PDB file of C-alpha atoms in Angstrom:
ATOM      1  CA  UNK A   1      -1.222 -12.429  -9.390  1.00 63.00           C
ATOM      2  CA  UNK A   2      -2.005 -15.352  -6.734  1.00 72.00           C
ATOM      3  CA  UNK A   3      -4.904 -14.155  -4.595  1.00 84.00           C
ATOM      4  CA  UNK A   4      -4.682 -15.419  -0.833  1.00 92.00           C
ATOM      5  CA  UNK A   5      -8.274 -14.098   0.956  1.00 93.00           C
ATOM      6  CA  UNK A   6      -8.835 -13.656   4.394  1.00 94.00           C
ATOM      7  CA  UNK A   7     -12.401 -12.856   5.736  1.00 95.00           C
ATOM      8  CA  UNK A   8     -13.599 -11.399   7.414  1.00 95.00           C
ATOM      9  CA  UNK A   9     -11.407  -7.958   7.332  1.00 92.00           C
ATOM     10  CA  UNK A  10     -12.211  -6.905  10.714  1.00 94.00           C
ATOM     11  CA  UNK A  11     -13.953  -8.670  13.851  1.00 94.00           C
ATOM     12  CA  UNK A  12     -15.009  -7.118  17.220  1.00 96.00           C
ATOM     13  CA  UNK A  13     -15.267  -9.652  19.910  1.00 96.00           C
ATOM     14  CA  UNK A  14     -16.410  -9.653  23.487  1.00 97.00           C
ATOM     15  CA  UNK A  15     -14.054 -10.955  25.848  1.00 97.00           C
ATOM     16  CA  UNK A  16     -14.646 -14.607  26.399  1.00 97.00           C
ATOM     17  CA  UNK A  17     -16.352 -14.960  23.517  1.00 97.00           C
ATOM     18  CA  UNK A  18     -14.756 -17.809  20.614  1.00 97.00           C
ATOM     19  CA  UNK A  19     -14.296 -17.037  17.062  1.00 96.00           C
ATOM     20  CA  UNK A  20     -13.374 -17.735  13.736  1.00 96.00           C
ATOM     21  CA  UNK A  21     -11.913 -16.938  10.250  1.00 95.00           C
ATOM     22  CA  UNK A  22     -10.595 -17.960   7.104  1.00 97.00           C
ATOM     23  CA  UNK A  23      -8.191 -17.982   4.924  1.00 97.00           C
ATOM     24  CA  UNK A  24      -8.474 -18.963   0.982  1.00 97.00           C
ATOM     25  CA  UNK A  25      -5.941 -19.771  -1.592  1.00 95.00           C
ATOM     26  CA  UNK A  26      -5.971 -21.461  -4.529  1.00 92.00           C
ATOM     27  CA  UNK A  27      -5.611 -25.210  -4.653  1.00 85.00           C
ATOM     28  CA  UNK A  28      -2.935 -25.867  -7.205  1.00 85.00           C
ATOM     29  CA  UNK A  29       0.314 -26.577  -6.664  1.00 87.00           C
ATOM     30  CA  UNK A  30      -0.261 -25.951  -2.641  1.00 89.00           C
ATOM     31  CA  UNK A  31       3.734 -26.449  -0.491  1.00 90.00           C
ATOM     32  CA  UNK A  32       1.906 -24.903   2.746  1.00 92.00           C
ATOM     33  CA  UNK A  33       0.187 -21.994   4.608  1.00 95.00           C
ATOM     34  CA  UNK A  34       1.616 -20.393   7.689  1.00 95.00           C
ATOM     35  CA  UNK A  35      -0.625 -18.452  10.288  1.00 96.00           C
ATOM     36  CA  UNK A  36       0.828 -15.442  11.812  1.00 95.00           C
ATOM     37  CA  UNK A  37       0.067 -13.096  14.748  1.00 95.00           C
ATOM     38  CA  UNK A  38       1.094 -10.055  13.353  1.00 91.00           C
ATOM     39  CA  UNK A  39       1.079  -6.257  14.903  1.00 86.00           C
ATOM     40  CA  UNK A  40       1.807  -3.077  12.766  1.00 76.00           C
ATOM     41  CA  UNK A  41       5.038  -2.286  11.804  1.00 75.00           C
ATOM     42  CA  UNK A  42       6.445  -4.928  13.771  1.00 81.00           C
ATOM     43  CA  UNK A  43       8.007  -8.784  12.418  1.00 83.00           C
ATOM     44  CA  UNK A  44       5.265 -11.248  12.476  1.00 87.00           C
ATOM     45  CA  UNK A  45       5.094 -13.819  15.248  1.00 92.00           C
ATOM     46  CA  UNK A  46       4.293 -17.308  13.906  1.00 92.00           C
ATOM     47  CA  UNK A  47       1.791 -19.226  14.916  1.00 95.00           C
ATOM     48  CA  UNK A  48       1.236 -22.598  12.531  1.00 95.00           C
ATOM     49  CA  UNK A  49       2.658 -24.141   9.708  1.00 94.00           C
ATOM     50  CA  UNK A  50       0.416 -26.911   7.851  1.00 94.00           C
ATOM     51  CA  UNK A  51       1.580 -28.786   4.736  1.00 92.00           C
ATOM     52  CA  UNK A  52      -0.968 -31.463   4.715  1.00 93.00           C
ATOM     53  CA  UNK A  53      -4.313 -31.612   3.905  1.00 94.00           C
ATOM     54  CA  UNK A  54      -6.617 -32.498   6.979  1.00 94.00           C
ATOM     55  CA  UNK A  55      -4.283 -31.043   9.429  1.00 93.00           C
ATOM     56  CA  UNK A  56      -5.031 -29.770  12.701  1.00 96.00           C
ATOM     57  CA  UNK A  57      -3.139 -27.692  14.850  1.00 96.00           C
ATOM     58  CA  UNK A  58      -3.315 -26.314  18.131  1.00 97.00           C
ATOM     59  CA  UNK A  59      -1.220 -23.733  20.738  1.00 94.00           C
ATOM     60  CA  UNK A  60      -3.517 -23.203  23.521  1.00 95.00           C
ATOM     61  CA  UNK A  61      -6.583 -21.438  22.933  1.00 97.00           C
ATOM     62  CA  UNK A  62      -5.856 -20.989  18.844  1.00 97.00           C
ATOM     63  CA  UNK A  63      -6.128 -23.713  16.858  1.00 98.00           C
ATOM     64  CA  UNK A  64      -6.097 -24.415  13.134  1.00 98.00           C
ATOM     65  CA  UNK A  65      -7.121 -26.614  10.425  1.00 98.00           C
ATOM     66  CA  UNK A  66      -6.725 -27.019   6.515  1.00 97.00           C
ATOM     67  CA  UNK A  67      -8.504 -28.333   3.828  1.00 96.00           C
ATOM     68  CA  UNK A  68      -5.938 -28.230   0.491  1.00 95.00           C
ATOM     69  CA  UNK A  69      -8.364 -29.568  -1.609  1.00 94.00           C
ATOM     70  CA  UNK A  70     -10.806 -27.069  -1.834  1.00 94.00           C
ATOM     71  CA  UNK A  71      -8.400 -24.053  -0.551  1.00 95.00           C
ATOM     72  CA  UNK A  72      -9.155 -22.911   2.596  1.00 96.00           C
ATOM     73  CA  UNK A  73      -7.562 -22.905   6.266  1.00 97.00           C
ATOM     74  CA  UNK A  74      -9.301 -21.747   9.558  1.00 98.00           C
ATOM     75  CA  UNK A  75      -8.235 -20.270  12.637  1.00 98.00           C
ATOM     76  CA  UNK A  76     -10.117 -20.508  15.774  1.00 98.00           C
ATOM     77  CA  UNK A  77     -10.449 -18.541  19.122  1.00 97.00           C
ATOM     78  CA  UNK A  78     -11.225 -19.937  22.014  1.00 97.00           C
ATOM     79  CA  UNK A  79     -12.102 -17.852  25.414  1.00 97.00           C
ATOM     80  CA  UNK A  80     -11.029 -14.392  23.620  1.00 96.00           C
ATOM     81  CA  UNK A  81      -9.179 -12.304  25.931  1.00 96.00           C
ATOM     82  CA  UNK A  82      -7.937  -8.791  25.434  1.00 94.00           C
ATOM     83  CA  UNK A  83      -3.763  -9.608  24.731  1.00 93.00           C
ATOM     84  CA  UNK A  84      -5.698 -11.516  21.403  1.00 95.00           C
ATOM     85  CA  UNK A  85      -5.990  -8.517  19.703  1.00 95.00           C
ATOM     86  CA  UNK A  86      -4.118  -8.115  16.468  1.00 94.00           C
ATOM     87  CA  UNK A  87      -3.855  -8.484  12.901  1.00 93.00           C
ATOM     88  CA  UNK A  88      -3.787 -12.552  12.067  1.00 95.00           C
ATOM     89  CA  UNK A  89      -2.371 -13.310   8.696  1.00 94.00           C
ATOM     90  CA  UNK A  90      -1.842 -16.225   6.700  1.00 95.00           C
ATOM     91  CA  UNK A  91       0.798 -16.634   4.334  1.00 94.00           C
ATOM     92  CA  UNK A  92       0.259 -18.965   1.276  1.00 93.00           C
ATOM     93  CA  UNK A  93       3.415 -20.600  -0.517  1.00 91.00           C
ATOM     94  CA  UNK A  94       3.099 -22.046  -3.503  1.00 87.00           C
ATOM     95  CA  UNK A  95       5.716 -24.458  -5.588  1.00 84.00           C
ATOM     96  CA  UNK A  96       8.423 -23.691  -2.585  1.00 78.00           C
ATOM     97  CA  UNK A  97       8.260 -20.057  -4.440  1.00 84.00           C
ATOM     98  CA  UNK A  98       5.884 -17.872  -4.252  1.00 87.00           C
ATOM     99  CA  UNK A  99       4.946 -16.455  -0.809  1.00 90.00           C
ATOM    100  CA  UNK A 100       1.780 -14.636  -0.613  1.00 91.00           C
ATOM    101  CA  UNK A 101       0.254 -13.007   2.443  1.00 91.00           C
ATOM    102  CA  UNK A 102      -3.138 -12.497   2.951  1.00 91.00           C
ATOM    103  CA  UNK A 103      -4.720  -9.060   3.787  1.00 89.00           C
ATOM    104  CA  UNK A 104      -5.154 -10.078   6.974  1.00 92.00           C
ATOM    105  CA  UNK A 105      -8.258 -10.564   9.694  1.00 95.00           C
ATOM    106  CA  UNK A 106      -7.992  -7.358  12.388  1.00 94.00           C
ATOM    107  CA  UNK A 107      -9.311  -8.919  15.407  1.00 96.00           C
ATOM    108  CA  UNK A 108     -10.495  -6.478  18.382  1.00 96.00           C
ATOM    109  CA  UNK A 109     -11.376  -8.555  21.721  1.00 96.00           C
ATOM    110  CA  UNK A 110     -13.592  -5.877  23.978  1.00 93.00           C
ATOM    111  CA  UNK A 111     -13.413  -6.320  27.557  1.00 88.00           C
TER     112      UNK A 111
ATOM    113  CA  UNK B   1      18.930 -20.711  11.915  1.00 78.00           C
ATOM    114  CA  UNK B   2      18.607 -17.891   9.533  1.00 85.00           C
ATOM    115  CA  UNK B   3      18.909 -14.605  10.941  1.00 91.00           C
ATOM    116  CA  UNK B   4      18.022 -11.322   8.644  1.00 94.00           C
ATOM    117  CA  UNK B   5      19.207  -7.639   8.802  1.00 95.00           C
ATOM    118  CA  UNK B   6      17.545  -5.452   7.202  1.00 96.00           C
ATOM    119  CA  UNK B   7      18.012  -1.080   7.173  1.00 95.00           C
ATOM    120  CA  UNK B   8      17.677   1.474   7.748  1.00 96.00           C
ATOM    121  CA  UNK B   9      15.104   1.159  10.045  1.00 95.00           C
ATOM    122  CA  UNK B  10      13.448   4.578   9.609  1.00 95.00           C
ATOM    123  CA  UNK B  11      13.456   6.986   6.979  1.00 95.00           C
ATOM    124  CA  UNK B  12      11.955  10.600   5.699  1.00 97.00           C
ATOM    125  CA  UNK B  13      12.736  10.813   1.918  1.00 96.00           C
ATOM    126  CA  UNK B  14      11.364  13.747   0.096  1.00 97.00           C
ATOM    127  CA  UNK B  15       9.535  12.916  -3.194  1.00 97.00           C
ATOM    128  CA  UNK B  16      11.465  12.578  -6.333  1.00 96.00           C
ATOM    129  CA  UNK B  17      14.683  11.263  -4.416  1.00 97.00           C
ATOM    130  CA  UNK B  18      15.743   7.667  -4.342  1.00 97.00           C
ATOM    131  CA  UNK B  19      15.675   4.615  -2.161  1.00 96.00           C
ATOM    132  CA  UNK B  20      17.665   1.792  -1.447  1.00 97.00           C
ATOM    133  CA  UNK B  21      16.758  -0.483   1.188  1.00 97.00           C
ATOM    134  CA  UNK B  22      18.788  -3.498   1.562  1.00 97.00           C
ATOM    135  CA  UNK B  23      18.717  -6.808   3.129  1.00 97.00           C
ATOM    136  CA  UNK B  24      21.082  -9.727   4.058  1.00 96.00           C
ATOM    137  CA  UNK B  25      20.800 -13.461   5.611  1.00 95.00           C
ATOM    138  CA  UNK B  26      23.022 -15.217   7.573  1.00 93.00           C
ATOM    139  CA  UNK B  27      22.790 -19.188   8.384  1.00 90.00           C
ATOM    140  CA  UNK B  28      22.099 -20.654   5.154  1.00 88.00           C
ATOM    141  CA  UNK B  29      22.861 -20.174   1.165  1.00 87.00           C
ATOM    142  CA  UNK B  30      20.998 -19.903  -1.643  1.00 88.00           C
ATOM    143  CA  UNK B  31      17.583 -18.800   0.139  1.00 92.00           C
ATOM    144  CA  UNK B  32      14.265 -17.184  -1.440  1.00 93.00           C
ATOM    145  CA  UNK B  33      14.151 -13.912  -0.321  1.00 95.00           C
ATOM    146  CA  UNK B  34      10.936 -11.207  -0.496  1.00 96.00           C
ATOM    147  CA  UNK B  35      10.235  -7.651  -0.587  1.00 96.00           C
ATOM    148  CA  UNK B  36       6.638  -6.872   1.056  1.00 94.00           C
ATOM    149  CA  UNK B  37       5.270  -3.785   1.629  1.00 93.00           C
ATOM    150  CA  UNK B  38       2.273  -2.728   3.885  1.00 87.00           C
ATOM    151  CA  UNK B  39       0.917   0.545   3.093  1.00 70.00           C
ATOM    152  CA  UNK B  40      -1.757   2.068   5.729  1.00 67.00           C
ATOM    153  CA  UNK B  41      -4.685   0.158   7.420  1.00 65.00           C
ATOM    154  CA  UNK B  42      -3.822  -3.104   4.521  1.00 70.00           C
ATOM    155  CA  UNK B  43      -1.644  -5.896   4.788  1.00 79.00           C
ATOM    156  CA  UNK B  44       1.804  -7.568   3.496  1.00 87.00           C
ATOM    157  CA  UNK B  45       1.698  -6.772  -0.469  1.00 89.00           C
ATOM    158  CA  UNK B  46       4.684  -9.012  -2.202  1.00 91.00           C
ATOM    159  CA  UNK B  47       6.590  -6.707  -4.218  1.00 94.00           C
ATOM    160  CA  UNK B  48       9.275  -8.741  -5.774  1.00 95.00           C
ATOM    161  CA  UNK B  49      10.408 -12.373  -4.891  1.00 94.00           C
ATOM    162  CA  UNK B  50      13.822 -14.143  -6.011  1.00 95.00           C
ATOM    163  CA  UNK B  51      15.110 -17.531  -6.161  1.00 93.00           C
ATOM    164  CA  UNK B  52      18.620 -16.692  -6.954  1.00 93.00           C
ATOM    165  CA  UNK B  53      21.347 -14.324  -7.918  1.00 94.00           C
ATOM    166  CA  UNK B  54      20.257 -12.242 -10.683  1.00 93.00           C
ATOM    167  CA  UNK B  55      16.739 -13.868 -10.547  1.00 94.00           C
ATOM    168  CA  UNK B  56      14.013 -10.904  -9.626  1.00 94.00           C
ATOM    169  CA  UNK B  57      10.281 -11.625  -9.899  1.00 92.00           C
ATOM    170  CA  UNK B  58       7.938  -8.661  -9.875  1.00 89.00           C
ATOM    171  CA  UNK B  59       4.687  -8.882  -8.735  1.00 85.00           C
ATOM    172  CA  UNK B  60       3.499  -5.503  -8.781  1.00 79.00           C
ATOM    173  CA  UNK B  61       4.298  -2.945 -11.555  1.00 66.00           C
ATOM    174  CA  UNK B  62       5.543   0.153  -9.823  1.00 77.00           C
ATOM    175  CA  UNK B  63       8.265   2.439  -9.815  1.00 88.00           C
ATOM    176  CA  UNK B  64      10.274   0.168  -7.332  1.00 94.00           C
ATOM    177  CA  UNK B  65      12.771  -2.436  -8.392  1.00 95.00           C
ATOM    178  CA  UNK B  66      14.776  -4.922  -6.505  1.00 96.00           C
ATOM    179  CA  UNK B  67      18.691  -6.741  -7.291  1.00 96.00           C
ATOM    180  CA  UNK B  68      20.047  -9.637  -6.051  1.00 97.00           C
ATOM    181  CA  UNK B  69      23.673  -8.812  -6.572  1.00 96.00           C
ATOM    182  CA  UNK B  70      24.928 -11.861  -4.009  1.00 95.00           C
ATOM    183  CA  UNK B  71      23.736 -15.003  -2.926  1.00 94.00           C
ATOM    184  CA  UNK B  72      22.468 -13.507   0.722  1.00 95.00           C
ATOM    185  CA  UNK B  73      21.585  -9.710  -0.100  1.00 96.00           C
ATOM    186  CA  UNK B  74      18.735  -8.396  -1.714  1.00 97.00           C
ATOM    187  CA  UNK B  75      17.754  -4.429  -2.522  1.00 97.00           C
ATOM    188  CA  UNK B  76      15.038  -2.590  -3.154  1.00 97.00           C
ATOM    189  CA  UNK B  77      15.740   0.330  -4.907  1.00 96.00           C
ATOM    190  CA  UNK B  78      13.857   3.606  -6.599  1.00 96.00           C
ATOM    191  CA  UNK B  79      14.972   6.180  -8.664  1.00 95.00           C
ATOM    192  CA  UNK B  80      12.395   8.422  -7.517  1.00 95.00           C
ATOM    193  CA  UNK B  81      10.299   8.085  -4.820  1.00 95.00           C
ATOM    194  CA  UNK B  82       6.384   9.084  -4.739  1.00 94.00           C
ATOM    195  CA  UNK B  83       4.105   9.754  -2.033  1.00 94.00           C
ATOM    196  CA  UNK B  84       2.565   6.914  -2.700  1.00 90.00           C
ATOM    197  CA  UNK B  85       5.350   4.335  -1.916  1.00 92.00           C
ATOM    198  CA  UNK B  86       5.513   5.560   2.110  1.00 92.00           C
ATOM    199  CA  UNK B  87       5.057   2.169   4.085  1.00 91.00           C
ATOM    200  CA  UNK B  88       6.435  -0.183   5.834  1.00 92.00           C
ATOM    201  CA  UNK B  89       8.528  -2.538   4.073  1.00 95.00           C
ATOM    202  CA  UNK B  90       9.141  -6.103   5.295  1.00 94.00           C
ATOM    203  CA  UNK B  91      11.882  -8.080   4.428  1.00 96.00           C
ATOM    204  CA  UNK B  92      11.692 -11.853   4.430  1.00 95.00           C
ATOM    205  CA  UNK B  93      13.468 -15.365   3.260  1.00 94.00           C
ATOM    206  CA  UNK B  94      12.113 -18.864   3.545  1.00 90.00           C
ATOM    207  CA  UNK B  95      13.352 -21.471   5.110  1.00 82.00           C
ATOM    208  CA  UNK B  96      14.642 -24.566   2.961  1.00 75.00           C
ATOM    209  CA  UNK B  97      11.836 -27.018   3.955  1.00 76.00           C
ATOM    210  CA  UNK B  98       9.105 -24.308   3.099  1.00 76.00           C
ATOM    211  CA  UNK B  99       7.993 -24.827   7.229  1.00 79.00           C
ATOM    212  CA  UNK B 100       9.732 -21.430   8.739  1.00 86.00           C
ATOM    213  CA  UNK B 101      10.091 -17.845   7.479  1.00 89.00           C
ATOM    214  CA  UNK B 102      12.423 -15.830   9.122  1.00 91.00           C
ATOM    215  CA  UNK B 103      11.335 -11.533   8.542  1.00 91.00           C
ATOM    216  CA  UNK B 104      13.850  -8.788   9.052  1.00 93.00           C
ATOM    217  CA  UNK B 105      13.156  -5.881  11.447  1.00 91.00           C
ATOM    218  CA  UNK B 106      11.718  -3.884   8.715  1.00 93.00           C
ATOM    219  CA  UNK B 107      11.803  -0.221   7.302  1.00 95.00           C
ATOM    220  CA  UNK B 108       9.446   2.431   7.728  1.00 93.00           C
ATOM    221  CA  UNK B 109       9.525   4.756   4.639  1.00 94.00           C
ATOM    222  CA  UNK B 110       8.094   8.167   5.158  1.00 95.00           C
ATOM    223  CA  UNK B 111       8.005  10.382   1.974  1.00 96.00           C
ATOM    224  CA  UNK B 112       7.009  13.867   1.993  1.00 97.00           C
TER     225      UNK B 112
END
């Protein structure tokens, strides 16, 4: 089974506030890793796509980067504000096969 | 662009009866299609991937199953539910350059 990790599970953050988490996969045979905005019981809303390593995204206050090397990707906050809260997964595919979804990072921004 | 249907929508099964939930594509051939599942307070769980017709990777033993009887429909199925298997279920398909996946509206599975 291909573990994708995301860490932390949970995050409470004050309003205004920037933050961070990350996502881990393993480094073989990497195609690319997707970062989604995702509430419950609902499609996911996509966010990034990265294929190589180094890259560096950004949409407005999120950004993202990726090291495929050693197998991790980060997603950053800046200036929380309360429509941020949600579930933020990232989705690993492997080989142009396999797609695996983290557990996902359950942000909470508090006003 | 690939669009996805996927139904029903909702359902209350009672334990011990079957399932099929079933999903198609439209705007391309010959995609990879997934079955994910999110049971309560986790996230997206890959259940069964496949890369063709007839072609059904499991990741997860379990009383489900899936079939890929046509190129742009794929079905999960059980013979008997369990309490266990209520969720949400999330259909999905990747795009051919790997850079978009495209979900279906998914299915939420109540059994009792």
């Amino acid at each position: 089974i291909l573990n994708v990790e995301q860490s932390p599970q949970s995050l409470h953050v004050q309003e205004g506030d920037s933050t961070n988490f990350t996502c881990s996969f393993p480094s073989s045979n990497f195609y690319a890793l997707h970062w989604y905005r995702w509430e419950t019981a609902k499609s996911p809303e996509a966010l990034f796509v990265m294929t190589l390593n180094g890259d560096e995204k950004k949409k407005g206050r999120i950004s993202a980067t990726l090291n495929t090397k050693e197998g991790y990707s980060y997603l950053y906050i800046k200036g929380s504000q309360p429509e941020d809260s949600a579930t933020y997964l990232c989705a690993f595919i492997q080989g142009a096969q396999k797609l695996v979804f983290g557990q996902g990072t359950r942000l909470t921004i508090n006003p | 662009s690939q669009t996805i249907h996927q139904w029903p929508a909702t359902l209350v099964q009672p334990v011990g009866s079957p399932l099929s939930l079933e999903c198609t594509v439209e705007g391309t051939s010959n995609p990879n299609l997934y079955w994910y599942r999110q049971a309560a307070g986790r996230g997206l769980q890959l259940l069964f991937y496949s890369v063709g017709i007839g072609q059904i990777s499991s990741e997860v033993p379990q009383n489900l199953s899936a079939s890929r009887p046509q190129d742009r429909q794929f079905i999960l199925s059980s013979k008997k539910l369990l309490l266990s298997d209520s969720g949400f279920y999330l259909c999905a398909s990747l795009g051919l350059s790997g850079n978009t996946i495209y979900f279906g509206e998914g299915s939420w599975l109540t059994v009792v």
